[in-house]
mmCIF file of C-alpha atoms in Angstrom:
data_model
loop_
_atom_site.group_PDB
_atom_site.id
_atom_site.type_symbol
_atom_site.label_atom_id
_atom_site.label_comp_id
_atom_site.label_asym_id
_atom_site.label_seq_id
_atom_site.Cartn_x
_atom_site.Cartn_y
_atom_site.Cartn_z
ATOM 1 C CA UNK A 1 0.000 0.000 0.000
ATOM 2 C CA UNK A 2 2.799 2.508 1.005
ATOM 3 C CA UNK A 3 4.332 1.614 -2.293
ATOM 4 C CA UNK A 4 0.798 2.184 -4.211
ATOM 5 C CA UNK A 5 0.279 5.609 -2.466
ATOM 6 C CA UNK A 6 4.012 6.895 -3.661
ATOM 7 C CA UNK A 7 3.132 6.239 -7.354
ATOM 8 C CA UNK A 8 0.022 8.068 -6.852
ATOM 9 C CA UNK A 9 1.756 11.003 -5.658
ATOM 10 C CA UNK A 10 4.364 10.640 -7.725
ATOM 11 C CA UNK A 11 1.734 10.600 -10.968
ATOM 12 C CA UNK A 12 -0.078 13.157 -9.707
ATOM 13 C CA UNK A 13 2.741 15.349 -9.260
ATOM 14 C CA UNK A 14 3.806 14.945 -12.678
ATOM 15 C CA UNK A 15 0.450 16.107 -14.277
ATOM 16 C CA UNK A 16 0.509 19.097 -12.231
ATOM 17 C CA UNK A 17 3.787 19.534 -13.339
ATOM 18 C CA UNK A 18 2.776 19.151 -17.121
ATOM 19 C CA UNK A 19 -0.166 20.737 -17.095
ATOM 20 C CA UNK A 20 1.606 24.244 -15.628
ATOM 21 C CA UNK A 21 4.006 23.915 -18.116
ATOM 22 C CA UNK A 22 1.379 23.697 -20.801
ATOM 23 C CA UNK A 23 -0.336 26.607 -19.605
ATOM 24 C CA UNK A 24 3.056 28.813 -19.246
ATOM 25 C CA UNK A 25 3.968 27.956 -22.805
ATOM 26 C CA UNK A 26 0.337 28.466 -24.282
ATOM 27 C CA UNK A 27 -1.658 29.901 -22.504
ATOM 28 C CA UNK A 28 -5.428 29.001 -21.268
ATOM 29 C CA UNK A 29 -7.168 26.908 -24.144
ATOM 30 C CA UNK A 30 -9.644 29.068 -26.270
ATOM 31 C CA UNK A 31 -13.359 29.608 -24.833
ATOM 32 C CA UNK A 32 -15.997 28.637 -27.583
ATOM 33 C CA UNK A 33 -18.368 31.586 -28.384
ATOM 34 C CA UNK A 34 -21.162 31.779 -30.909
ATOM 35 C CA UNK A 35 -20.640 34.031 -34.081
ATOM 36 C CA UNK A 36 -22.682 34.974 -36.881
ATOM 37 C CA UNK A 37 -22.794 37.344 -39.972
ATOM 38 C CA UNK A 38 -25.185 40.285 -39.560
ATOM 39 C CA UNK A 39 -28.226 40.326 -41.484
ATOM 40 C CA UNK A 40 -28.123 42.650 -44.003
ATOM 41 C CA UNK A 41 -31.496 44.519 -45.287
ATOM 42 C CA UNK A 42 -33.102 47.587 -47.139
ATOM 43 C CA UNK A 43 -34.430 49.134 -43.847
ATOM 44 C CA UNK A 44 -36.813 52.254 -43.808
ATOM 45 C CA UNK A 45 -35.424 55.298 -41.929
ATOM 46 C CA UNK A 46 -37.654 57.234 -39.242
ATOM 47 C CA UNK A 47 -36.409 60.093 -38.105
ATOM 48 C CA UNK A 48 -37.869 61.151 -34.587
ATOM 49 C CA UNK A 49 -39.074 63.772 -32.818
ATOM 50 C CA UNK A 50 -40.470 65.134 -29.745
ATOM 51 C CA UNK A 51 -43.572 67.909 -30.080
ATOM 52 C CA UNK A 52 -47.005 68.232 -29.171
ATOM 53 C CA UNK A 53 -50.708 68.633 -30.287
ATOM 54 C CA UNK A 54 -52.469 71.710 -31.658
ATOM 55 C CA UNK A 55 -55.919 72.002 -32.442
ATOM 56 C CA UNK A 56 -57.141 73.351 -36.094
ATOM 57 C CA UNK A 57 -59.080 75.699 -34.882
ATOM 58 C CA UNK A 58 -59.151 77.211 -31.724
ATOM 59 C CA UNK A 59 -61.774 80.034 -31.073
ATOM 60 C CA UNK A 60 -62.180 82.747 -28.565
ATOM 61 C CA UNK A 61 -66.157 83.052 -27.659
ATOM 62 C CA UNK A 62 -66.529 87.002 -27.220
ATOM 63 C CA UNK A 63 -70.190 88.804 -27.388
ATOM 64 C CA UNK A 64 -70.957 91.500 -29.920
ATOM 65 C CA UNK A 65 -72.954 93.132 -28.179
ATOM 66 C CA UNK A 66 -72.905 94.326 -24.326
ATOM 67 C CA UNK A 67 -75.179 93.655 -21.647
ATOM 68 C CA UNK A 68 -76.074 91.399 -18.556
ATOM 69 C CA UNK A 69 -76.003 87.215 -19.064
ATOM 70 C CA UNK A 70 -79.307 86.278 -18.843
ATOM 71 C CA UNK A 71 -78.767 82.119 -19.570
ATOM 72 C CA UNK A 72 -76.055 79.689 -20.116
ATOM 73 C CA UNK A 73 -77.077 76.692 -21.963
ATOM 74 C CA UNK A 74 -73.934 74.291 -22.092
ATOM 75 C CA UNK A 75 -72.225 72.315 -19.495
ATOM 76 C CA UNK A 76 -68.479 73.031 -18.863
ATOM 77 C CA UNK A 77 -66.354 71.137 -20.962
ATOM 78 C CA UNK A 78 -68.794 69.396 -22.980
ATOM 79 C CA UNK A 79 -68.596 69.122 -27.177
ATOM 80 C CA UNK A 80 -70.600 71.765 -28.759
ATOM 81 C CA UNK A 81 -71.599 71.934 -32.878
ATOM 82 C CA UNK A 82 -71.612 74.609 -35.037
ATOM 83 C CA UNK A 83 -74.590 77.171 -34.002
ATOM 84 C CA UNK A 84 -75.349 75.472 -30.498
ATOM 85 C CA UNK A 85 -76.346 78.163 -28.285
ATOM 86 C CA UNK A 86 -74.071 79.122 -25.911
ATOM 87 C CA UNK A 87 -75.088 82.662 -23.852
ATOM 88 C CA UNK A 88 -78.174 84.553 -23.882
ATOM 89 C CA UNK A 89 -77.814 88.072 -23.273
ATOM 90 C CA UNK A 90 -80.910 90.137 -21.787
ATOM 91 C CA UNK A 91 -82.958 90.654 -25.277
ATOM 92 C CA UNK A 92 -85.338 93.933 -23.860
ATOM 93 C CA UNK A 93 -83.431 96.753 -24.329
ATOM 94 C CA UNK A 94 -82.524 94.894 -27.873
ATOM 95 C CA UNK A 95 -86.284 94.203 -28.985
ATOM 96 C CA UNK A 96 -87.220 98.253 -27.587
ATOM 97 C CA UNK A 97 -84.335 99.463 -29.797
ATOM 98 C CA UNK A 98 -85.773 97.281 -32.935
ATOM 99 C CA UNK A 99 -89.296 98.377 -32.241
ATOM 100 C CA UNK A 100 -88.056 102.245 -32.304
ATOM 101 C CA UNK A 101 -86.687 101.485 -35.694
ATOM 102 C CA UNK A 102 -89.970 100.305 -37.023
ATOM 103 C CA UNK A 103 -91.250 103.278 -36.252
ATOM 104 C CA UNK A 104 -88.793 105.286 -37.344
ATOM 105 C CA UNK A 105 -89.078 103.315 -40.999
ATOM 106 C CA UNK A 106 -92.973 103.951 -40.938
ATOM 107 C CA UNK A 107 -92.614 107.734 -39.765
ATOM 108 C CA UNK A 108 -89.568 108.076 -43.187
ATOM 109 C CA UNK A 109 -92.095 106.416 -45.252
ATOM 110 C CA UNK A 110 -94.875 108.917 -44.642
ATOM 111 C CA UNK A 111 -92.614 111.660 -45.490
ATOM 112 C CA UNK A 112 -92.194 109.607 -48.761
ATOM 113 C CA UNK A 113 -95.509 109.668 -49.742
ATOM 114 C CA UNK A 114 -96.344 113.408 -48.819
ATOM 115 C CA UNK A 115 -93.117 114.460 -50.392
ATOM 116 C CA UNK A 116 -94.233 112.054 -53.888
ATOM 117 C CA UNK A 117 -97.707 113.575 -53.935
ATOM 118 C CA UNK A 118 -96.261 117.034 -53.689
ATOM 119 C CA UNK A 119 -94.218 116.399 -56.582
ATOM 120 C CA UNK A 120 -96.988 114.798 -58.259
ATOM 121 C CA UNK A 121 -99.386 117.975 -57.997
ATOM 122 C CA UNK A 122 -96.726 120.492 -58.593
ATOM 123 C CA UNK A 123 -95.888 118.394 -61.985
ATOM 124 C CA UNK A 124 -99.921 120.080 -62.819
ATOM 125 C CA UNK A 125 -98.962 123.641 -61.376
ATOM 126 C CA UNK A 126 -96.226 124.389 -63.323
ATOM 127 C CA UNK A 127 -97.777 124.151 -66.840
ATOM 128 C CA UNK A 128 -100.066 126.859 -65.399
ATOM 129 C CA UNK A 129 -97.487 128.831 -64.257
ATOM 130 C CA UNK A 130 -99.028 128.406 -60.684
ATOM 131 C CA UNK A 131 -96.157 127.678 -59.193
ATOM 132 C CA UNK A 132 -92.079 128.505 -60.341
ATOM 133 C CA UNK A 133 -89.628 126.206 -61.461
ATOM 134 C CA UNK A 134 -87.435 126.928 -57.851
ATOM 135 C CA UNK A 135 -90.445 125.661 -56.330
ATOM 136 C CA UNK A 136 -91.209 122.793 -57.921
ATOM 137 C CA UNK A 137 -87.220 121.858 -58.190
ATOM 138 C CA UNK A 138 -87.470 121.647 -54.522
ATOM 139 C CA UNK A 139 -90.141 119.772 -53.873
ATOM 140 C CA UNK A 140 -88.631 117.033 -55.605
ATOM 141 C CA UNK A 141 -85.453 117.922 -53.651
ATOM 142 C CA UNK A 142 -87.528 116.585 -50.546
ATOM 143 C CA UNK A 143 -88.776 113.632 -52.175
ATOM 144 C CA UNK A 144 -85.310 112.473 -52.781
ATOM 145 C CA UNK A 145 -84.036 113.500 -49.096
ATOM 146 C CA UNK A 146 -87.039 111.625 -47.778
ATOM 147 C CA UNK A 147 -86.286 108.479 -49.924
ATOM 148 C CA UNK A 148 -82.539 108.604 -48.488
ATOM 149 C CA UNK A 149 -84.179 108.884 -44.713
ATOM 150 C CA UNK A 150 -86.040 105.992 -45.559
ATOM 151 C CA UNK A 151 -83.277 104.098 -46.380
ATOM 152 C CA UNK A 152 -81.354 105.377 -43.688
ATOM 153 C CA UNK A 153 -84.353 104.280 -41.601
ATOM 154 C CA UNK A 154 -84.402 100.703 -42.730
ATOM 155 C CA UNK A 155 -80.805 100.238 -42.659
ATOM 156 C CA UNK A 156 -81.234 101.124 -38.406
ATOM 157 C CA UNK A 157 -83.828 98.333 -38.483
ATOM 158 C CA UNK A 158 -81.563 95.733 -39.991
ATOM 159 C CA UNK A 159 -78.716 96.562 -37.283
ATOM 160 C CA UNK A 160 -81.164 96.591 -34.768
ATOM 161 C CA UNK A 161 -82.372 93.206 -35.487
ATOM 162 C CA UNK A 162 -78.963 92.239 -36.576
ATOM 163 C CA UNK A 163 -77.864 93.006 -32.746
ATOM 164 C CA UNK A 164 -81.160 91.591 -31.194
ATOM 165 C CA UNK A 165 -79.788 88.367 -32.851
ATOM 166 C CA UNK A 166 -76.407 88.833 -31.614
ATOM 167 C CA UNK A 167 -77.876 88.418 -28.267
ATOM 168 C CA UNK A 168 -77.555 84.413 -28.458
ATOM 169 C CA UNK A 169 -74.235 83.848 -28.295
ATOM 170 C CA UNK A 170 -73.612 80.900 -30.254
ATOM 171 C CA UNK A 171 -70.835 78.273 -31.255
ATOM 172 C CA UNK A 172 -68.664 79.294 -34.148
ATOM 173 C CA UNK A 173 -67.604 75.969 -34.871
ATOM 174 C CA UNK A 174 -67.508 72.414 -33.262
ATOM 175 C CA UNK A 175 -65.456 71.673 -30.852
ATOM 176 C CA UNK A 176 -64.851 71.050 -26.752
ATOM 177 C CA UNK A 177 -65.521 74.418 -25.023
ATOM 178 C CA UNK A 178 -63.563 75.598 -22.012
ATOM 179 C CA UNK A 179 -64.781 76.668 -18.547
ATOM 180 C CA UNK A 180 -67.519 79.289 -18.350
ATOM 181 C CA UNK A 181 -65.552 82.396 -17.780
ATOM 182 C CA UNK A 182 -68.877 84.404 -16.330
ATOM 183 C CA UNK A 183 -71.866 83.579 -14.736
ATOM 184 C CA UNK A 184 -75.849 84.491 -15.443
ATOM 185 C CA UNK A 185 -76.257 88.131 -14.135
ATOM 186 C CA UNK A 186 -72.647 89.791 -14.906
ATOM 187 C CA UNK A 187 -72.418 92.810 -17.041
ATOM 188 C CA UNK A 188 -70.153 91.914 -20.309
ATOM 189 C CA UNK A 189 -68.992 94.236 -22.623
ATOM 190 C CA UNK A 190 -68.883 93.572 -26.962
ATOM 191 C CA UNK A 191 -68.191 94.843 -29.680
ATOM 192 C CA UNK A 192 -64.847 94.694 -31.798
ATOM 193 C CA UNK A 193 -62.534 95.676 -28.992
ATOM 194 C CA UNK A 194 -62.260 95.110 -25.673
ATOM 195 C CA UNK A 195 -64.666 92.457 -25.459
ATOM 196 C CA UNK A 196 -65.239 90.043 -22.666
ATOM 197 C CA UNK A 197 -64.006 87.150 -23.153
ATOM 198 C CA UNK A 198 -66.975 84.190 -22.447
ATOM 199 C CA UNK A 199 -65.322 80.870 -23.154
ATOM 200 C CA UNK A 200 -62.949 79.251 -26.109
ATOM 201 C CA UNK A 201 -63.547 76.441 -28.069
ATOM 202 C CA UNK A 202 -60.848 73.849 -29.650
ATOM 203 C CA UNK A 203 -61.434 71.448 -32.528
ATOM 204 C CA UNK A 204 -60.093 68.047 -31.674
ATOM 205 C CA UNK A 205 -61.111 66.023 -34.645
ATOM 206 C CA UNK A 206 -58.898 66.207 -36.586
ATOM 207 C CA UNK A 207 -55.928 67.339 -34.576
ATOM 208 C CA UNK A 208 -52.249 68.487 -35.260
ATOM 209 C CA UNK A 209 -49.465 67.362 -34.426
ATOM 210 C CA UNK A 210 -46.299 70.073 -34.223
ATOM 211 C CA UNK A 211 -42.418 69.353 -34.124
ATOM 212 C CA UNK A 212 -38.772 70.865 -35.157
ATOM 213 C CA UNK A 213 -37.176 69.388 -37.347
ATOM 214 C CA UNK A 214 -33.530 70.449 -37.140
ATOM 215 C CA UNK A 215 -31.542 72.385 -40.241
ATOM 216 C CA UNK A 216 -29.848 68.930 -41.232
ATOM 217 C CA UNK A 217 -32.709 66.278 -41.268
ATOM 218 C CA UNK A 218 -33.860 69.635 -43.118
ATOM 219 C CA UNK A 219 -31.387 69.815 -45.954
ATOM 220 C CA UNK A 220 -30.914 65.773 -45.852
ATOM 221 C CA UNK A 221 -34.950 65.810 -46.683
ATOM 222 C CA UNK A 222 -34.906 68.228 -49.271
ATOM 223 C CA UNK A 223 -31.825 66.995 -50.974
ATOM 224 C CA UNK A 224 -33.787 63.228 -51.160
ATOM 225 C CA UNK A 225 -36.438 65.481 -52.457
ATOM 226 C CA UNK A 226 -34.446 67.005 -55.228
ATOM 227 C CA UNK A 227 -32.826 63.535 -56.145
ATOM 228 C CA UNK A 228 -36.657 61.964 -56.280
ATOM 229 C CA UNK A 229 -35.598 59.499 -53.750
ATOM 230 C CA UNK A 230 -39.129 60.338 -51.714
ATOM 231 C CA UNK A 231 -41.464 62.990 -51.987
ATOM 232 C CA UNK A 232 -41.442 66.274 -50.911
ATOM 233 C CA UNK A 233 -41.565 67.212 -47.001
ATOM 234 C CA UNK A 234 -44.283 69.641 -48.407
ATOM 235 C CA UNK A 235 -46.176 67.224 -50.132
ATOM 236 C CA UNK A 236 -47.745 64.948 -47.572
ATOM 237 C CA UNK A 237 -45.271 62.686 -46.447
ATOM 238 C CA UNK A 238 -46.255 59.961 -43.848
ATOM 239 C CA UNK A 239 -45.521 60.089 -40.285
ATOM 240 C CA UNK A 240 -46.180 58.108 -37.233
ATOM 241 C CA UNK A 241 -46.900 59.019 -33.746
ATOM 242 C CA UNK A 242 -47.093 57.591 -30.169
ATOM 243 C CA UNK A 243 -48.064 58.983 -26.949
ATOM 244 C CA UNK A 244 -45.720 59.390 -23.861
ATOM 245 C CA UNK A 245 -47.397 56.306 -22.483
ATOM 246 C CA UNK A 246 -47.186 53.732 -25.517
ATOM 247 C CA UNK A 247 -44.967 51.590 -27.306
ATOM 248 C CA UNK A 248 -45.778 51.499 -30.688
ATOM 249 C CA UNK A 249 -46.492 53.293 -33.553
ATOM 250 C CA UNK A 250 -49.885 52.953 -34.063
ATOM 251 C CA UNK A 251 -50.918 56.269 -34.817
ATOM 252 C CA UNK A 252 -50.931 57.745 -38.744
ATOM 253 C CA UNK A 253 -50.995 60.882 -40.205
ATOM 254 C CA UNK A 254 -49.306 63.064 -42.716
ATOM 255 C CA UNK A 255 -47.255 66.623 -43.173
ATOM 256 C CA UNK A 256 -49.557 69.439 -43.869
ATOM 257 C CA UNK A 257 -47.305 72.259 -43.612
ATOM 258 C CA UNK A 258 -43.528 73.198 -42.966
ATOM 259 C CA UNK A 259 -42.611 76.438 -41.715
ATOM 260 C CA UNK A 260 -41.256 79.118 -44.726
ATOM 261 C CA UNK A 261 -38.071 79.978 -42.727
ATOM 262 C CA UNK A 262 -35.624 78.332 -40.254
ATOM 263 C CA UNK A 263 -35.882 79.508 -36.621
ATOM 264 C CA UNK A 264 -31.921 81.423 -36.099
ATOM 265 C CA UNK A 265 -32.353 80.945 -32.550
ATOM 266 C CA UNK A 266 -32.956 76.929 -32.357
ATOM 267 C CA UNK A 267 -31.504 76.037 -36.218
ATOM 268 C CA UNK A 268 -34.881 74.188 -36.389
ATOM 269 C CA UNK A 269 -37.764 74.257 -38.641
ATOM 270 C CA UNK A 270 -41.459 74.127 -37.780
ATOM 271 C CA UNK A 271 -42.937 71.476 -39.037
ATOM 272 C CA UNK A 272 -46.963 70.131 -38.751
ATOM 273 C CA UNK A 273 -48.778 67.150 -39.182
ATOM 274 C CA UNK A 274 -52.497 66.401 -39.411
ATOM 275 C CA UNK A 275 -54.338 62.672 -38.020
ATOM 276 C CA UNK A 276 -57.691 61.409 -37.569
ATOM 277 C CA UNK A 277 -58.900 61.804 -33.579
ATOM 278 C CA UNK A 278 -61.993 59.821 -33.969
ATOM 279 C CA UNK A 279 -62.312 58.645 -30.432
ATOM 280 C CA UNK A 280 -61.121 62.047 -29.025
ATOM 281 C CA UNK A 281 -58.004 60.844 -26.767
ATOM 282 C CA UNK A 282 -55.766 63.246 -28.678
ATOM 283 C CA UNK A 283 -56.171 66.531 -26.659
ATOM 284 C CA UNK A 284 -54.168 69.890 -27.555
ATOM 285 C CA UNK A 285 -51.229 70.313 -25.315
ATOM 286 C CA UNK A 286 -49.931 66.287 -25.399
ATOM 287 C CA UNK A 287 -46.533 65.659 -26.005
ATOM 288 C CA UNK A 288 -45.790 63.171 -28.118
ATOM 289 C CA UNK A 289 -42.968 61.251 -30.313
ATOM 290 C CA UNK A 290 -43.507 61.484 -34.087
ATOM 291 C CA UNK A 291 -41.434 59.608 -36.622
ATOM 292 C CA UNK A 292 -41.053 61.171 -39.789
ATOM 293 C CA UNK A 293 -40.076 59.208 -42.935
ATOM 294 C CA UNK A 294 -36.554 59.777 -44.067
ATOM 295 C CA UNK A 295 -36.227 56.872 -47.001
ATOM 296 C CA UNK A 296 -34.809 53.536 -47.180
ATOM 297 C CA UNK A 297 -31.144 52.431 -46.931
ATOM 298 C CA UNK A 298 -29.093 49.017 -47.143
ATOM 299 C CA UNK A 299 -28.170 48.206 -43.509
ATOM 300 C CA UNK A 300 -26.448 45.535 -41.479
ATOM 301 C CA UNK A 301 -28.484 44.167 -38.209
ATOM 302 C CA UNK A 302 -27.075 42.602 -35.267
ATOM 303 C CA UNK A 303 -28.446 42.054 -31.659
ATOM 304 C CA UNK A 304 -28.558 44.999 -29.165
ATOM 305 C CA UNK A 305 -26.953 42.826 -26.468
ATOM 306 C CA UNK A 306 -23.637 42.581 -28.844
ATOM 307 C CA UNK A 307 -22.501 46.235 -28.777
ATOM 308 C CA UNK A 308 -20.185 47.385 -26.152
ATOM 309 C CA UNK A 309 -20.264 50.438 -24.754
ATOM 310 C CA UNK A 310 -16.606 51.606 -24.678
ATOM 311 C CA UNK A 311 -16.119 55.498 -23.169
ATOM 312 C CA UNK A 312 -17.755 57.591 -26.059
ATOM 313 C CA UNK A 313 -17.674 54.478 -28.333
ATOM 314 C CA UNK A 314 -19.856 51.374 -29.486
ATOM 315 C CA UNK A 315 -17.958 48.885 -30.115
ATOM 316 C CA UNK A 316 -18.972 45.386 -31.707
ATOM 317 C CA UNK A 317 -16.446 42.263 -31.094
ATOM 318 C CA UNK A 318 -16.271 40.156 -34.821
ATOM 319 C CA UNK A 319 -13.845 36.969 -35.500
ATOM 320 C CA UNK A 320 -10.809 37.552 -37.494
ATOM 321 C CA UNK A 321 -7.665 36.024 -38.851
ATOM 322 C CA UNK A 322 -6.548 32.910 -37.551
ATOM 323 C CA UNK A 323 -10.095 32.790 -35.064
ATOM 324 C CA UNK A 324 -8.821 35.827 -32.873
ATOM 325 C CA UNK A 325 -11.299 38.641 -31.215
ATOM 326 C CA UNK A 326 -11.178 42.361 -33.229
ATOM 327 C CA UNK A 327 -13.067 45.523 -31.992
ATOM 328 C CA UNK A 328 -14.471 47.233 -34.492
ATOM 329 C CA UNK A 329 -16.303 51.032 -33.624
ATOM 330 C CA UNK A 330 -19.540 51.295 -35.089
ATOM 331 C CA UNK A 331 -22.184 53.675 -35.661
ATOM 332 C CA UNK A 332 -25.775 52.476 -34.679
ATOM 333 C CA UNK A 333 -29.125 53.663 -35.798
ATOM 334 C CA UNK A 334 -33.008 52.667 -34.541
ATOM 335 C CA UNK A 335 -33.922 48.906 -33.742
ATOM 336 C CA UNK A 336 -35.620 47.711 -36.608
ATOM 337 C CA UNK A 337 -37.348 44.160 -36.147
ATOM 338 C CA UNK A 338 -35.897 43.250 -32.687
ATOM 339 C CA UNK A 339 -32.435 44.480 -34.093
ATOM 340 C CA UNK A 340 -29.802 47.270 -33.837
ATOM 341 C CA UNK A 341 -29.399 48.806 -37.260
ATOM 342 C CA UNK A 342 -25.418 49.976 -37.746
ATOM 343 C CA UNK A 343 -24.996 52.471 -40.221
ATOM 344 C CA UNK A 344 -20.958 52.246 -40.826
ATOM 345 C CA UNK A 345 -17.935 49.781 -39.102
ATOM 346 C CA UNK A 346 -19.433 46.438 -40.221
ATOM 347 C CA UNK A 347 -20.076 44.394 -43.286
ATOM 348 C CA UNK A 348 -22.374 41.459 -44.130
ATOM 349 C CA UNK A 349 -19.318 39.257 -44.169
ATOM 350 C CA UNK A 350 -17.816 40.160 -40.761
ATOM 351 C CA UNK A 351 -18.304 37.426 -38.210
ATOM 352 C CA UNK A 352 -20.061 39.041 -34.865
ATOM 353 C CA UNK A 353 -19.861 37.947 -31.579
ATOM 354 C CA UNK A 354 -22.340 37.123 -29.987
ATOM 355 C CA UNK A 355 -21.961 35.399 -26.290
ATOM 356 C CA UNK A 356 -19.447 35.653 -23.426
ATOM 357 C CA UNK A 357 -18.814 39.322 -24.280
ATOM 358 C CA UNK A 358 -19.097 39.601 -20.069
ATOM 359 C CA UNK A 359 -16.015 37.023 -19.861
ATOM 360 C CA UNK A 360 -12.473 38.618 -19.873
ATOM 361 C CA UNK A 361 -11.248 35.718 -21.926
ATOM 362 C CA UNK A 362 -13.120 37.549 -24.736
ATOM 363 C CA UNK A 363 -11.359 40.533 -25.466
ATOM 364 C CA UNK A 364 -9.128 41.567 -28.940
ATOM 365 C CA UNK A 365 -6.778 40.296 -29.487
ATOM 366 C CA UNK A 366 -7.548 36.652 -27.923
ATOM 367 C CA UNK A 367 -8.349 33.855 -29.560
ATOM 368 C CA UNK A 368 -11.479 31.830 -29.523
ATOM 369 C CA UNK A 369 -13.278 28.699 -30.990
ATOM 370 C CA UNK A 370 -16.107 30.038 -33.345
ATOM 371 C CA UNK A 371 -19.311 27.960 -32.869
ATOM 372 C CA UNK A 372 -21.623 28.642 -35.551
ATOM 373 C CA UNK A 373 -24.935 30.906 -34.023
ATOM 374 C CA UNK A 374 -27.637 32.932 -35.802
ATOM 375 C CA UNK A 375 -29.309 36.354 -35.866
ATOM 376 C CA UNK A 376 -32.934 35.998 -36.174
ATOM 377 C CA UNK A 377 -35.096 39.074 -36.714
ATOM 378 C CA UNK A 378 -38.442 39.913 -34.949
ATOM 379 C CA UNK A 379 -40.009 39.189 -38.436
ATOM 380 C CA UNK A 380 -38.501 35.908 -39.602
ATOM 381 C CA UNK A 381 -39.392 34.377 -36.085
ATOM 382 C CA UNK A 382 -42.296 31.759 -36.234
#
């Protein structure tokens, strides 16, 4: 037994031996780590953007005429159409003022008719010399002044009744309306200026959505535009928006309008885009994230969870010569299918990386045993 246990040692001792010496002249043996090429695709570029929601129209309710609130007839906040009424403003001093007009018109028109006949009996008079020419010019003089005071009469009946209607205050257009800003009783002044301001009203369907767009996605767009590689950023180009509060892009709408002239203090451009609001979530004053189309490019796709941060750097580890680790800096754009689009450091050919990045064995310049892996995107999964 002594003999047995020596030989043991002895044995052992030897493959410790060995096995040190292996590792002093080599080195540890190469860790196995999955690689694959990237996929490479014609991917469409979004360009995004933070902004908010406008309403089309947005409409101060103000009274033309002055005097005390005699009803309210809407509930605060509620949707309102086009000629709902809104105020009613006392209507007696209104209906007195239209009634003194009608009698103004009737009183013009008698003058009328005395003024006609006296023409008409002086037109007898002066073939008989009864009367003189002077005379007779001005009696029809007075017919024509009395015609003009009858006009003048009607057209104080018209405004008159024009502001007896003014007196219901109603919607301008469709649309949720604010907070009553008075109450039934309080004395409001109209008119054109320095009216008192009763309520506003916001369209919400549809609604706009508005966003900079800085001076190089600018020039980049209009330079596509130029080369016909996509349309216009004036003619109704697509765009798609989400909420603070969702993932996806699920919303749809289009450019209506870009600003004439870049901002000097920002370098940006305004830029406005119209969707449907149908169920009436949208409300004016949401931020939101837009992504605005910005063509289609040929583009190499790898995992997220195989680029390195490194200082100011991304960094993606690929295979090279003789099976040993390379860093290559690359520049990364939007995740596309469950993928990190890189603009410029790799090819479709380079072999990436992609476990036991965490491992310090896998670094450049070591070496490794490939094991063949595969990059799947969102869209070729079952």
């Amino acid at each position: 037994m002594p003999i047995r246990r020596r030989l043991l040692a002895l044995a052992g001792s030897f493959f410790l031996t060995f096995t040190s010496a292996a590792f002093a002249q080599g080195g540890p043996p190469a860790m196995p780590v999955s690689v694959a090429a990237p996929v490479a695709k014609r991917v469409i570029q979004w360009d995004e953007y933070s902004g908010r929601f406008e309403p089309v129209a947005s409409v101060e309710v103000r009274a033309r005429v002055s005097g005390f609130i005699d009803k309210l007839h809407f509930r605060d906040g509620q949707i309102v159409n086009v000629g709902d009424p809104l105020f009613t403003i006392d209507k007696r001093p209104f209906e007195i003022a239209v009634e003194s007009a009608q009698a103004e018109v009737a009183r013009n028109k008698a003058q009328v008719d005395l003024a006609d006949l006296q023409v008409q009996r002086g037109a007898s008079l002066i073939s008989s010399r009864t009367i003189t020419d002077a005379e007779y010019d001005q009696r029809k003089a007075n017919l024509q002044v009395a015609r003009a005071q009858l006009k003048t009469a009607e057209a104080a009946v018209r405004q008159a009744e024009l502001n007896l209607e003014w007196t219901d205050v109603r919607a301008p257009i469709a649309g949720r309306i604010s907070d009553r800003k008075v109450d039934a009783g309080n004395l409001i002044a109209g008119g054109q200026q320095g009216a008192t301001l009763l309520a506003t009203i916001m369209t919400l369907d549809p609604i706009r959505f508005v966003f900079d767009v800085s001076e190089a996605d600018y020039l980049r767009y209009t330079r596509l535009a130029l080369s016909g590689a996509m349309a216009s950023s004036r003619d109704a180009i697509a765009v798609r928006i989400r909420l603070i509060d969702e993932t996806d892009w699920t919303r749809t709408g289009k450019v209506d309008f870009v600003d004439n002239a870049l901002s000097p203090r920002s370098g940006t451009i305004r830029t406005r885009a119209i969707l449907d609001n149908k169920n009436q979530l949208l409300t004016p004053g949401i931020f939101g994230r837009v992504q605005l189309y910005g063509g289609e490019y040929d583009a190499v796709l790898v995992p997220d969870s195989a680029v390195i941060s490194d200082q100011s750097r991304k960094i993606v580890f690929t295979v090279g010569k003789d099976n040993v680790v390379q860093a290559k800096p690359v520049t990364l754009g939007p995740i596309v299918d469950g993928l990190r689009v890189v603009r410029e450091g790799l090819t479709a050919e380079d072999q990436v990386v992609l476990d036991g990045l965490a491992n310090p064995m896998v670094r450049p310049g070591a070496k490794i045993v490939p094991q063949k892996g595969e990059i799947k995107s969102a869209s070729a999964k079952p």
